[in-house]
Coordinates of C-alpha atoms in Angstrom, one line a residue:
M1 CA 143.2 13.6 56.1
S2 CA 142.3 16.3 58.6
S3 CA 139.7 19.0 57.8
E4 CA 142.4 21.6 58.0
R5 CA 144.4 19.9 55.2
L6 CA 141.3 19.4 53.1
G7 CA 140.5 23.1 53.6
I8 CA 143.9 24.1 52.3
Y9 CA 143.5 22.0 49.1
R10 CA 139.9 23.1 48.7
R11 CA 141.1 26.7 48.9
L12 CA 143.8 26.1 46.3
A13 CA 141.3 24.5 44.0
G14 CA 139.2 27.7 44.4
Y15 CA 141.9 29.6 42.5
L16 CA 141.0 27.6 39.4
R17 CA 137.4 28.5 39.5
P18 CA 137.7 31.8 37.4
Y19 CA 139.3 29.8 34.6
W20 CA 136.7 27.1 34.1
R21 CA 137.0 27.2 30.3
Q22 CA 140.7 26.3 30.5
M23 CA 139.8 23.7 33.2
I24 CA 137.2 22.0 30.9
L25 CA 139.7 21.8 28.1
A26 CA 142.5 20.5 30.3
Y27 CA 140.5 18.0 32.3
G28 CA 138.4 17.0 29.4
A29 CA 141.5 16.1 27.4
M30 CA 142.9 14.2 30.4
L31 CA 139.7 12.2 30.8
L32 CA 139.5 11.4 27.1
A33 CA 143.1 10.3 26.9
M34 CA 142.6 8.1 29.9
L35 CA 139.6 6.4 28.4
L36 CA 141.5 5.8 25.2
N37 CA 144.3 4.2 27.2
L38 CA 141.8 1.8 28.7
A39 CA 140.6 0.9 25.2
V40 CA 143.9 -0.1 23.8
P41 CA 144.2 -3.4 25.7
Q42 CA 140.7 -4.4 24.4
V43 CA 141.8 -3.6 20.8
V44 CA 144.9 -5.7 21.2
K45 CA 142.9 -8.5 22.8
Q46 CA 140.6 -8.6 19.8
A47 CA 143.6 -8.6 17.5
I48 CA 145.1 -11.6 19.3
D49 CA 141.9 -13.6 19.6
N50 CA 140.3 -12.8 16.2
G51 CA 143.5 -12.2 14.2
L52 CA 146.4 -14.3 15.4
A53 CA 144.4 -17.2 16.8
S54 CA 142.1 -17.4 13.7
G55 CA 144.7 -16.3 11.2
Q56 CA 142.6 -13.4 9.9
A57 CA 145.0 -10.7 8.6
S58 CA 142.2 -8.2 8.2
A59 CA 141.6 -8.2 11.9
L60 CA 145.2 -7.3 12.6
I61 CA 145.2 -4.5 10.0
A62 CA 142.0 -3.1 11.4
A63 CA 143.4 -3.3 15.0
S64 CA 146.6 -1.6 13.8
A65 CA 144.7 1.2 12.1
L66 CA 142.5 1.7 15.2
I67 CA 145.6 1.8 17.5
L68 CA 147.2 4.4 15.2
G69 CA 144.1 6.5 15.3
I70 CA 143.9 6.3 19.0
A71 CA 147.6 7.4 19.2
V72 CA 146.9 10.5 17.1
V73 CA 143.9 11.5 19.2
R74 CA 145.9 10.8 22.4
A75 CA 148.7 13.1 21.1
V76 CA 146.3 15.9 20.6
M77 CA 144.7 15.3 24.0
G78 CA 148.1 15.2 25.6
F79 CA 149.0 18.5 24.1
L80 CA 145.8 20.1 25.3
Q81 CA 146.2 18.6 28.8
R82 CA 149.8 19.7 29.1
F83 CA 149.4 23.2 27.6
F84 CA 146.3 24.2 29.6
G85 CA 147.7 22.5 32.7
E86 CA 150.8 24.6 32.6
W87 CA 148.7 27.7 31.8
L88 CA 146.6 27.0 34.9
S89 CA 149.7 26.5 37.0
N90 CA 151.2 29.8 35.9
R91 CA 148.0 31.8 36.1
T92 CA 147.1 30.6 39.6
G93 CA 150.7 31.3 40.6
Y94 CA 150.3 34.8 39.2
D95 CA 147.1 35.4 41.1
L96 CA 148.4 33.9 44.4
R97 CA 151.6 35.9 44.1
N98 CA 149.6 39.1 43.6
Q99 CA 147.3 38.4 46.5
F100 CA 150.3 37.6 48.7
Y101 CA 152.2 40.8 47.8
H102 CA 149.1 43.0 48.2
S103 CA 148.4 41.4 51.6
V104 CA 152.0 42.0 52.8
G105 CA 151.9 45.6 51.5
N106 CA 148.6 46.3 53.2
L107 CA 149.6 44.9 56.6
P108 CA 150.5 47.5 59.2
F109 CA 153.9 48.5 60.6
A110 CA 153.2 46.3 63.7
F111 CA 153.4 43.2 61.4
H112 CA 156.6 44.4 59.5
D113 CA 158.3 45.2 62.8
K114 CA 158.3 41.5 63.6
A115 CA 158.4 39.9 60.2
R116 CA 161.7 38.7 58.7
I117 CA 162.2 39.9 55.1
G118 CA 164.1 36.8 54.1
D119 CA 161.2 34.6 55.3
L120 CA 158.7 36.7 53.4
M121 CA 160.8 36.5 50.3
S122 CA 161.0 32.7 50.7
R123 CA 157.2 32.5 50.9
A124 CA 156.7 34.8 48.0
T125 CA 159.1 32.8 45.7
G126 CA 159.8 29.3 46.8
D127 CA 156.5 28.5 48.6
I128 CA 154.3 30.0 45.8
S129 CA 156.4 28.2 43.2
E130 CA 155.8 24.9 44.9
T131 CA 152.1 25.6 45.3
E132 CA 151.5 26.7 41.7
R133 CA 153.2 23.5 40.3
F134 CA 150.6 21.4 42.1
V135 CA 147.5 23.5 41.5
G136 CA 147.7 23.2 37.7
V137 CA 149.7 20.2 36.5
G138 CA 150.3 18.4 39.8
L139 CA 146.6 18.2 40.8
M140 CA 145.7 17.1 37.3
D141 CA 148.3 14.3 37.3
L142 CA 147.3 13.1 40.7
L143 CA 143.6 13.0 39.7
S144 CA 144.5 11.3 36.4
T145 CA 146.4 8.6 38.3
V146 CA 143.6 8.0 40.7
L147 CA 141.0 7.8 37.9
L148 CA 143.2 5.5 35.9
L149 CA 143.6 3.3 38.9
V150 CA 139.9 3.1 39.4
G151 CA 139.4 2.6 35.6
V152 CA 141.9 -0.2 35.5
I153 CA 140.2 -2.0 38.4
V154 CA 136.8 -1.6 36.8
A155 CA 138.1 -2.8 33.4
M156 CA 139.8 -5.9 35.0
V157 CA 136.7 -6.8 37.0
W158 CA 134.6 -6.4 33.8
E159 CA 137.1 -8.5 31.8
D160 CA 137.4 -11.4 34.4
A161 CA 136.2 -10.8 37.9
G162 CA 137.7 -14.0 39.3
L163 CA 141.2 -13.3 38.0
A164 CA 140.9 -9.6 39.0
L165 CA 140.3 -10.6 42.7
W166 CA 143.9 -11.9 42.9
V167 CA 145.4 -8.5 42.2
L168 CA 142.9 -6.3 44.2
G169 CA 144.8 -7.1 47.4
P170 CA 148.2 -5.8 46.2
L171 CA 146.6 -2.8 44.5
T172 CA 144.8 -2.0 47.8
V173 CA 148.1 -2.2 49.7
L174 CA 149.6 0.0 47.0
V175 CA 146.9 2.7 47.4
A176 CA 147.3 2.6 51.2
A177 CA 151.0 2.9 51.0
A178 CA 150.7 5.9 48.7
T179 CA 148.2 7.6 51.1
R180 CA 150.5 7.0 54.1
F181 CA 153.4 8.4 52.1
G182 CA 151.5 11.6 51.5
T183 CA 150.4 12.1 55.1
T184 CA 153.9 11.4 56.4
M185 CA 155.6 13.7 53.9
R186 CA 153.4 16.8 54.4
P187 CA 154.4 17.7 57.9
L188 CA 158.0 17.0 57.0
F189 CA 157.8 19.3 54.0
K190 CA 156.2 22.0 56.3
K191 CA 159.3 21.9 58.4
I192 CA 161.6 21.9 55.4
Q193 CA 159.8 25.0 54.0
D194 CA 160.0 26.7 57.4
Q195 CA 163.7 26.0 57.6
M196 CA 164.1 27.4 54.1
G197 CA 162.5 30.6 55.4
V198 CA 165.0 30.8 58.3
L199 CA 167.9 30.1 55.8
A200 CA 166.7 33.0 53.6
S201 CA 166.4 35.3 56.6
V202 CA 170.0 34.6 57.7
M203 CA 171.3 35.2 54.2
Q204 CA 169.3 38.4 53.7
E205 CA 170.4 39.8 57.1
S206 CA 174.0 39.0 56.5
L207 CA 174.1 40.5 53.0
T208 CA 172.2 43.6 54.0
G209 CA 174.7 44.2 56.8
I210 CA 177.7 43.1 54.7
G211 CA 179.5 46.4 55.5
V212 CA 179.3 45.7 59.3
V213 CA 180.3 42.1 58.7
K214 CA 183.5 43.1 56.8
A215 CA 184.3 46.0 59.1
F216 CA 184.4 43.7 62.1
A217 CA 186.0 40.7 60.2
R218 CA 183.0 38.5 61.1
E219 CA 182.8 36.6 57.8
P220 CA 183.8 33.3 59.5
Y221 CA 181.0 33.8 62.1
E222 CA 178.4 34.5 59.4
F223 CA 179.6 31.6 57.3
A224 CA 179.3 29.3 60.3
K225 CA 175.8 30.6 61.1
F226 CA 174.6 30.0 57.6
D227 CA 176.2 26.5 57.5
H228 CA 174.5 25.6 60.7
E229 CA 171.0 26.5 59.3
N230 CA 171.9 25.0 55.9
D231 CA 172.9 21.7 57.6
K232 CA 169.5 21.6 59.5
W233 CA 167.7 22.1 56.1
F234 CA 169.9 19.3 54.5
V235 CA 169.1 16.8 57.3
M236 CA 165.4 17.4 56.9
R237 CA 165.6 17.1 53.1
Y238 CA 167.7 13.9 53.5
R239 CA 164.9 12.4 55.6
A240 CA 162.4 13.2 52.8
V241 CA 164.7 11.7 50.2
H242 CA 165.2 8.6 52.3
M243 CA 161.5 8.1 52.7
W244 CA 161.0 8.6 49.0
A245 CA 163.7 6.0 48.3
D246 CA 161.9 3.6 50.7
Y247 CA 158.5 3.9 49.1
W248 CA 159.3 4.0 45.4
P249 CA 160.7 0.4 45.1
F250 CA 157.8 -0.8 47.1
F251 CA 155.4 0.7 44.6
T252 CA 157.2 -1.1 41.8
F253 CA 157.4 -4.4 43.7
M254 CA 153.6 -4.4 44.2
L255 CA 153.0 -4.0 40.5
A256 CA 155.4 -6.8 39.7
L257 CA 153.6 -9.0 42.3
C258 CA 150.3 -8.3 40.4
V259 CA 151.8 -9.5 37.1
L260 CA 153.2 -12.6 38.9
L261 CA 149.7 -13.4 40.3
L262 CA 148.1 -13.0 36.9
L263 CA 150.5 -15.3 35.3
W264 CA 150.4 -17.8 38.1
F265 CA 146.6 -18.1 38.2
G266 CA 145.7 -17.0 34.7
G267 CA 148.3 -19.1 32.8
P268 CA 146.7 -22.5 33.8
Q269 CA 143.3 -21.1 32.8
V270 CA 144.5 -20.2 29.3
I271 CA 146.0 -23.7 28.9
A272 CA 142.7 -25.2 30.1
G273 CA 140.8 -23.0 27.6
E274 CA 138.8 -21.2 30.4
I275 CA 140.0 -17.8 29.2
T276 CA 141.6 -16.6 26.0
V277 CA 145.2 -15.5 25.5
G278 CA 143.9 -12.0 24.6
T279 CA 142.1 -11.8 28.0
L280 CA 145.2 -12.7 29.9
Y281 CA 147.2 -10.2 27.8
A282 CA 144.6 -7.5 28.5
M283 CA 144.7 -8.2 32.2
I284 CA 148.5 -7.9 32.3
S285 CA 148.4 -4.8 30.1
Y286 CA 146.0 -3.1 32.5
V287 CA 148.4 -3.8 35.4
L288 CA 151.5 -2.6 33.4
M289 CA 149.5 0.4 32.4
L290 CA 149.8 1.5 36.1
N291 CA 153.5 1.2 36.1
A292 CA 154.4 4.8 35.0
P293 CA 151.3 6.4 36.7
V294 CA 152.1 4.7 40.0
A295 CA 155.7 5.7 39.8
H296 CA 154.5 9.2 39.0
M297 CA 152.0 9.0 41.8
G298 CA 154.9 9.1 44.2
F299 CA 156.0 12.4 42.7
A300 CA 152.4 13.7 42.6
V301 CA 151.8 12.8 46.3
N302 CA 155.2 14.3 47.1
L303 CA 154.2 17.4 45.2
A304 CA 150.8 17.5 46.9
A305 CA 152.5 17.3 50.3
T306 CA 155.0 20.0 49.5
A307 CA 152.2 22.3 48.0
G308 CA 150.0 21.8 51.1
A309 CA 152.9 22.8 53.4
S310 CA 153.8 25.7 51.2
A311 CA 150.3 26.9 50.8
S312 CA 149.7 26.9 54.6
R313 CA 152.7 29.2 54.9
V314 CA 151.4 31.5 52.2
F315 CA 147.9 31.6 53.6
A316 CA 149.2 32.3 57.1
I317 CA 150.4 35.7 55.7
I318 CA 147.3 36.3 53.6
D319 CA 145.0 35.6 56.5
T320 CA 146.9 37.8 59.0
P321 CA 144.4 40.3 60.3
N322 CA 145.0 43.9 59.5
E323 CA 145.0 45.8 62.8
I324 CA 144.6 49.1 60.9
E325 CA 141.0 48.8 59.7
E326 CA 139.3 51.5 57.7
A327 CA 135.9 52.4 59.1
P328 CA 132.9 51.9 56.7
T329 CA 131.8 55.5 57.2
A330 CA 135.4 56.9 56.9
V331 CA 135.4 60.5 55.6
T332 CA 137.7 62.0 53.0
F333 CA 140.0 64.9 53.5
T334 CA 139.8 67.4 50.7
A335 CA 141.7 70.5 52.0
P336 CA 142.8 69.9 55.6
K337 CA 144.1 72.8 57.6
G338 CA 146.6 70.7 59.4
E339 CA 145.7 70.9 63.0
V340 CA 146.9 67.9 64.9
R341 CA 145.7 67.1 68.4
F342 CA 146.7 64.3 70.7
D343 CA 144.0 63.7 73.2
N344 CA 145.2 61.6 76.2
V345 CA 147.0 59.2 73.9
S346 CA 148.7 56.1 75.3
F347 CA 150.4 53.3 73.2
T348 CA 151.5 49.9 74.2
Y349 CA 153.6 47.9 71.8
G350 CA 153.9 44.1 71.5
Q351 CA 153.7 42.1 74.7
G352 CA 152.5 44.9 77.0
R353 CA 155.5 47.2 76.6
S354 CA 154.2 50.7 77.2
I355 CA 155.7 53.4 75.0
L356 CA 153.5 56.4 75.5
H357 CA 151.5 57.5 78.5
Q358 CA 148.7 60.1 78.3
I359 CA 150.1 62.4 75.7
N360 CA 148.3 65.6 75.3
F361 CA 149.2 68.5 72.9
V362 CA 147.8 70.6 70.0
A363 CA 149.8 71.5 66.9
R364 CA 148.0 74.4 65.2
P365 CA 148.2 74.8 61.4
G366 CA 151.5 76.2 60.3
E367 CA 153.3 75.5 63.6
V368 CA 156.6 73.7 63.9
V369 CA 156.6 71.2 66.7
A370 CA 160.0 69.8 67.8
L371 CA 160.3 66.6 69.7
I372 CA 163.4 66.0 71.8
G373 CA 164.3 63.3 74.3
P374 CA 166.6 60.3 74.9
T375 CA 166.4 57.2 72.8
G376 CA 163.3 55.2 73.5
S377 CA 161.4 58.2 74.9
G378 CA 158.6 57.9 72.3
K379 CA 159.5 60.6 69.8
S380 CA 159.2 58.4 66.7
T381 CA 156.1 56.6 68.0
I382 CA 154.3 60.0 68.2
T383 CA 155.1 60.8 64.6
N384 CA 154.1 57.2 63.6
L385 CA 150.7 57.6 65.1
I386 CA 149.8 60.7 63.0
P387 CA 149.7 58.9 59.6
R388 CA 148.2 55.9 61.5
F389 CA 151.0 53.5 61.0
Y390 CA 149.8 52.3 64.5
D391 CA 146.6 52.9 66.4
P392 CA 146.8 54.3 70.0
T393 CA 146.0 51.9 72.7
A394 CA 144.0 54.6 74.5
G395 CA 143.0 58.1 73.6
R396 CA 142.6 59.8 70.2
V397 CA 144.7 61.4 67.5
L398 CA 142.7 64.1 65.7
V399 CA 143.4 66.0 62.5
D400 CA 141.2 69.1 62.0
G401 CA 138.9 67.7 64.7
H402 CA 138.5 64.3 63.0
D403 CA 139.6 61.1 64.8
I404 CA 142.0 59.7 62.2
R405 CA 140.4 56.2 62.7
Q406 CA 137.3 57.8 61.0
V407 CA 139.3 59.1 58.0
Q408 CA 140.1 57.2 54.9
L409 CA 143.7 56.0 55.1
K410 CA 144.7 57.1 51.6
S411 CA 143.1 60.4 52.1
L412 CA 144.9 60.9 55.4
R413 CA 148.3 59.9 54.2
S414 CA 148.0 61.8 50.9
H415 CA 148.3 65.0 53.0
I416 CA 151.3 63.8 55.1
G417 CA 154.9 64.0 54.0
I418 CA 157.6 62.0 55.8
V419 CA 161.3 62.0 55.8
L420 CA 162.5 59.0 57.8
Q421 CA 165.5 58.9 60.0
E422 CA 167.1 56.4 57.7
P423 CA 166.1 57.5 54.2
F424 CA 165.3 54.8 51.8
L425 CA 165.9 55.3 48.1
F426 CA 164.7 52.8 45.4
S427 CA 167.0 51.3 42.7
A428 CA 165.8 53.9 40.2
S429 CA 166.9 57.3 38.8
V430 CA 167.3 60.4 41.0
A431 CA 164.3 62.0 39.4
E432 CA 162.1 58.9 39.9
N433 CA 163.0 58.8 43.6
I434 CA 162.2 62.5 44.1
A435 CA 158.8 62.0 42.2
Y436 CA 157.9 58.8 44.0
G437 CA 155.0 60.4 45.8
R438 CA 153.9 62.3 42.7
P439 CA 154.9 60.3 39.6
E440 CA 153.0 62.7 37.3
A441 CA 155.2 65.7 38.4
S442 CA 157.1 67.5 35.6
M443 CA 160.8 67.8 35.5
E444 CA 160.6 71.5 36.3
E445 CA 158.7 70.6 39.6
I446 CA 161.3 67.9 40.4
I447 CA 164.2 70.3 39.9
A448 CA 162.4 73.0 42.0
A449 CA 162.0 70.5 44.9
A450 CA 165.6 69.4 44.6
T451 CA 166.8 73.0 44.5
A452 CA 164.8 73.8 47.6
A453 CA 166.4 70.8 49.4
K454 CA 169.8 72.0 48.3
A455 CA 170.3 68.8 46.2
H456 CA 170.3 70.3 42.7
E457 CA 174.0 71.1 42.6
F458 CA 175.3 67.7 43.6
I459 CA 172.7 66.0 41.3
L460 CA 174.1 68.0 38.3
S461 CA 177.6 66.8 39.2
F462 CA 176.6 63.3 38.3
P463 CA 177.4 62.2 34.8
A464 CA 173.7 61.5 33.9
G465 CA 172.3 64.2 36.2
Y466 CA 168.7 63.5 37.2
T467 CA 168.6 60.3 35.2
T468 CA 171.5 58.8 37.3
K469 CA 170.6 55.4 38.8
V470 CA 171.2 55.6 42.6
G471 CA 171.7 51.8 43.1
E472 CA 169.9 49.5 45.5
R473 CA 168.9 51.4 48.7
G474 CA 170.8 54.4 47.3
V475 CA 174.2 52.8 48.0
T476 CA 175.9 55.1 45.4
L477 CA 175.1 58.2 47.4
S478 CA 176.4 59.6 50.7
G479 CA 174.2 59.8 53.7
G480 CA 173.8 63.6 53.3
Q481 CA 172.9 63.2 49.7
K482 CA 170.3 60.5 50.4
Q483 CA 168.8 62.7 53.1
R484 CA 168.5 65.7 50.8
I485 CA 166.8 63.6 48.0
A486 CA 164.4 62.3 50.6
I487 CA 163.6 65.8 51.7
A488 CA 163.1 66.8 48.1
R489 CA 160.7 63.9 47.7
A490 CA 158.7 65.1 50.7
L491 CA 158.7 68.7 49.5
L492 CA 157.5 67.7 46.0
Y493 CA 154.6 65.8 47.6
D494 CA 153.5 69.2 49.0
P495 CA 151.8 67.8 52.1
R496 CA 149.8 69.8 54.6
I497 CA 151.5 68.0 57.5
L498 CA 155.3 67.4 57.3
I499 CA 157.2 64.9 59.5
L500 CA 160.9 65.1 59.7
D501 CA 162.2 62.2 61.7
D502 CA 165.7 63.4 62.6
S503 CA 166.0 64.2 58.9
T504 CA 169.2 66.3 59.3
S505 CA 171.1 63.8 61.4
S506 CA 173.2 62.7 58.4
V507 CA 174.3 66.1 57.3
D508 CA 176.9 68.5 58.7
T509 CA 176.0 71.7 60.5
E510 CA 176.7 73.9 57.5
T511 CA 174.5 71.8 55.2
E512 CA 171.8 71.7 57.8
H513 CA 171.8 75.5 58.0
I514 CA 171.3 75.7 54.3
I515 CA 168.5 73.1 54.3
Q516 CA 166.8 74.9 57.3
Q517 CA 166.8 78.1 55.3
A518 CA 164.9 76.4 52.5
L519 CA 162.5 74.6 54.8
A520 CA 161.7 77.9 56.7
V521 CA 160.0 79.2 53.5
L522 CA 158.4 75.9 52.5
M523 CA 157.0 75.2 56.0
Q524 CA 154.7 78.2 55.7
G525 CA 151.1 77.0 56.0
R526 CA 152.2 73.4 57.0
T527 CA 152.1 71.7 60.4
T528 CA 155.6 70.4 60.8
F529 CA 156.8 67.8 63.3
V530 CA 160.6 67.6 63.7
I531 CA 162.6 65.0 65.6
A532 CA 166.0 66.6 66.0
Q533 CA 169.0 67.0 68.2
R534 CA 170.2 70.1 66.4
L535 CA 169.9 73.6 67.9
L536 CA 168.9 75.3 64.6
T537 CA 165.7 73.2 64.5
L538 CA 164.9 73.6 68.1
K539 CA 165.3 77.4 68.1
R540 CA 162.9 77.8 65.2
A541 CA 160.2 75.6 66.7
D542 CA 156.9 77.2 67.9
Q543 CA 156.8 74.6 70.6
I544 CA 159.2 72.0 71.9
L545 CA 158.0 68.8 73.5
V546 CA 160.5 67.2 75.8
L547 CA 159.8 63.5 76.3
D548 CA 161.2 61.0 78.8
Q549 CA 160.0 57.4 79.2
G550 CA 156.9 58.1 77.1
R551 CA 155.7 61.2 78.9
I552 CA 155.9 64.9 78.0
I553 CA 157.8 66.3 80.9
E554 CA 158.3 69.8 79.6
R555 CA 156.9 72.0 76.8
G556 CA 157.5 75.5 75.5
T557 CA 159.7 77.5 73.2
H558 CA 163.5 77.3 73.2
D559 CA 163.9 80.5 75.3
E560 CA 161.1 79.5 77.7
L561 CA 162.5 76.1 78.4
L562 CA 166.0 77.5 78.9
A563 CA 164.5 79.9 81.5
H564 CA 162.7 77.1 83.1
N565 CA 166.1 75.5 84.0
G566 CA 164.8 72.0 83.8
H567 CA 165.4 68.9 81.8
Y568 CA 165.7 70.8 78.5
R569 CA 168.3 73.1 80.0
M570 CA 170.3 70.0 81.0
I571 CA 170.2 68.7 77.5
Y572 CA 171.2 72.1 76.2
D573 CA 174.2 72.3 78.5
L574 CA 175.3 68.8 77.7
Q575 CA 174.6 68.6 73.9
L576 CA 173.5 71.9 72.4
R577 CA 175.7 74.6 73.9
D578 CA 178.7 73.6 71.7
Q579 CA 176.5 73.8 68.6
E580 CA 175.5 77.4 69.6
E581 CA 179.1 78.4 70.1
F582 CA 180.0 76.9 66.8
L583 CA 177.2 78.7 65.0
A584 CA 178.2 82.0 66.7
R585 CA 181.7 81.6 65.3
Q586 CA 180.4 80.8 61.8
E587 CA 178.0 83.7 61.6
P588 CA 180.7 86.4 60.7
V589 CA 182.0 84.1 58.0
R590 CA 178.5 83.7 56.5
Q591 CA 178.0 87.5 56.6
A592 CA 181.3 88.1 54.9
E593 CA 180.4 85.6 52.2
A594 CA 177.1 87.2 51.7
V595 CA 178.7 90.6 51.2
R596 CA 181.2 89.2 48.7
G597 CA 178.2 87.6 46.9
R598 CA 176.6 91.0 46.4

């Protein structure tokens, strides 16, 4: 076995170390039960030689009573072994699952950009389940079988060394075959588990995009894609079953061969009086004692191979280095002012794909900075660098003069509120979603935030109001409703720096106007970054950064950039002029409604 494989099993065994008391009980019970098993043939031997052969009934009664006592103790030991073995399995699975989940949660966005959710779910469920089965019960069963095999050989040699030599050959072949079975199965099970991850990813992607699938009538294509990956999994699994079917009869045959050799060479010795009938019986009993364990050894080796493959997949995620490391001397923000400075920042993503090139700007406390530009120009990347979802390849991002790489992550992000371009809501109540960043918030604060985000009225229209469950990913809400709840969530968080990643893209112009009025008051004292294609946002910004291919090509206010007659003016003429004309037509209507409201 390679050092890498040994390292994996050694690491798995390390999860048992904190629970040494339970291990002592489980393994102690296993060892005592095994020793009692080895004693039974000796008791029967004495009953045959001293009872049956000599006609002493008392010897038979004493042997029967002793066997009954051994059976009772073995039952108690069996309970302890199984109970604490299962306890260890579930406890180590609990610990491993927690460690895996925390590791995934702490990994940076760069990891999640490439990771497949279905594959991660497969590792968190299937792989960890396979691993935990081995760490507790499987490891104990495998060790019990090995110890019993050694104990049987020692007992047979002690009983009759000459007769034992005839069965050592088949037993050696048996052990070698079991070892080869395990080394052959492990890489195969690694491929099987990897393919299961692919299968889970295909299913997760298809079900997540079920609306698109049905809209384009692509169900047959998705079924065929899933069937193709499922077929690949089945072929691999079939190979494993075929190998198992090949080895298991061989194990049984080798044990039958041992019994045959004992009868062939031991029978004449009994007839000649060289050994007793009890001795031959004990020798055969020792071999038959291996029947169930050896058959189970195939399962144990199979489980060990599966667990090794699964554990390597789990540890691959746990050992993934976190590119966003917190400095040992990181400072804590207590009351940041909210100044954000990009100092010659460049960012390269993945395999050398440059996203930002020498970005320089300063956002002063309370300013609204709008980012505009075509898709892929780097707008979202700039806002993702501020909470340190990524680290710049070159240059520095500073908040209040501190390089954010020298600030505690939790402290930094606790002062940054974000409304993503595609708002995500949890399968919980409306109130719980709004209070996600501040779970201790009172209902009055939740309602105030919802009112400011113009979400209060539609929330009250739901039958259960703020206790209404929104469904997985907020599927029961419209895009505009989800967006306003996400805005309310950010407002309740009360951040010093606010990031709105195209947060009004899912609402109509009238709704956006209402939201902007609320935000105009709530943005006071906050540094706000807005990615938007709407004119209302851009006109209110203190500075607009126009990006193209990762560079700031223009900067200024709305009026300044229009007067410059450059790239922004072209965007305005192509995309924004119609919005301004529409707003101009709507203004008299709003004024009339305001008068009627008085």
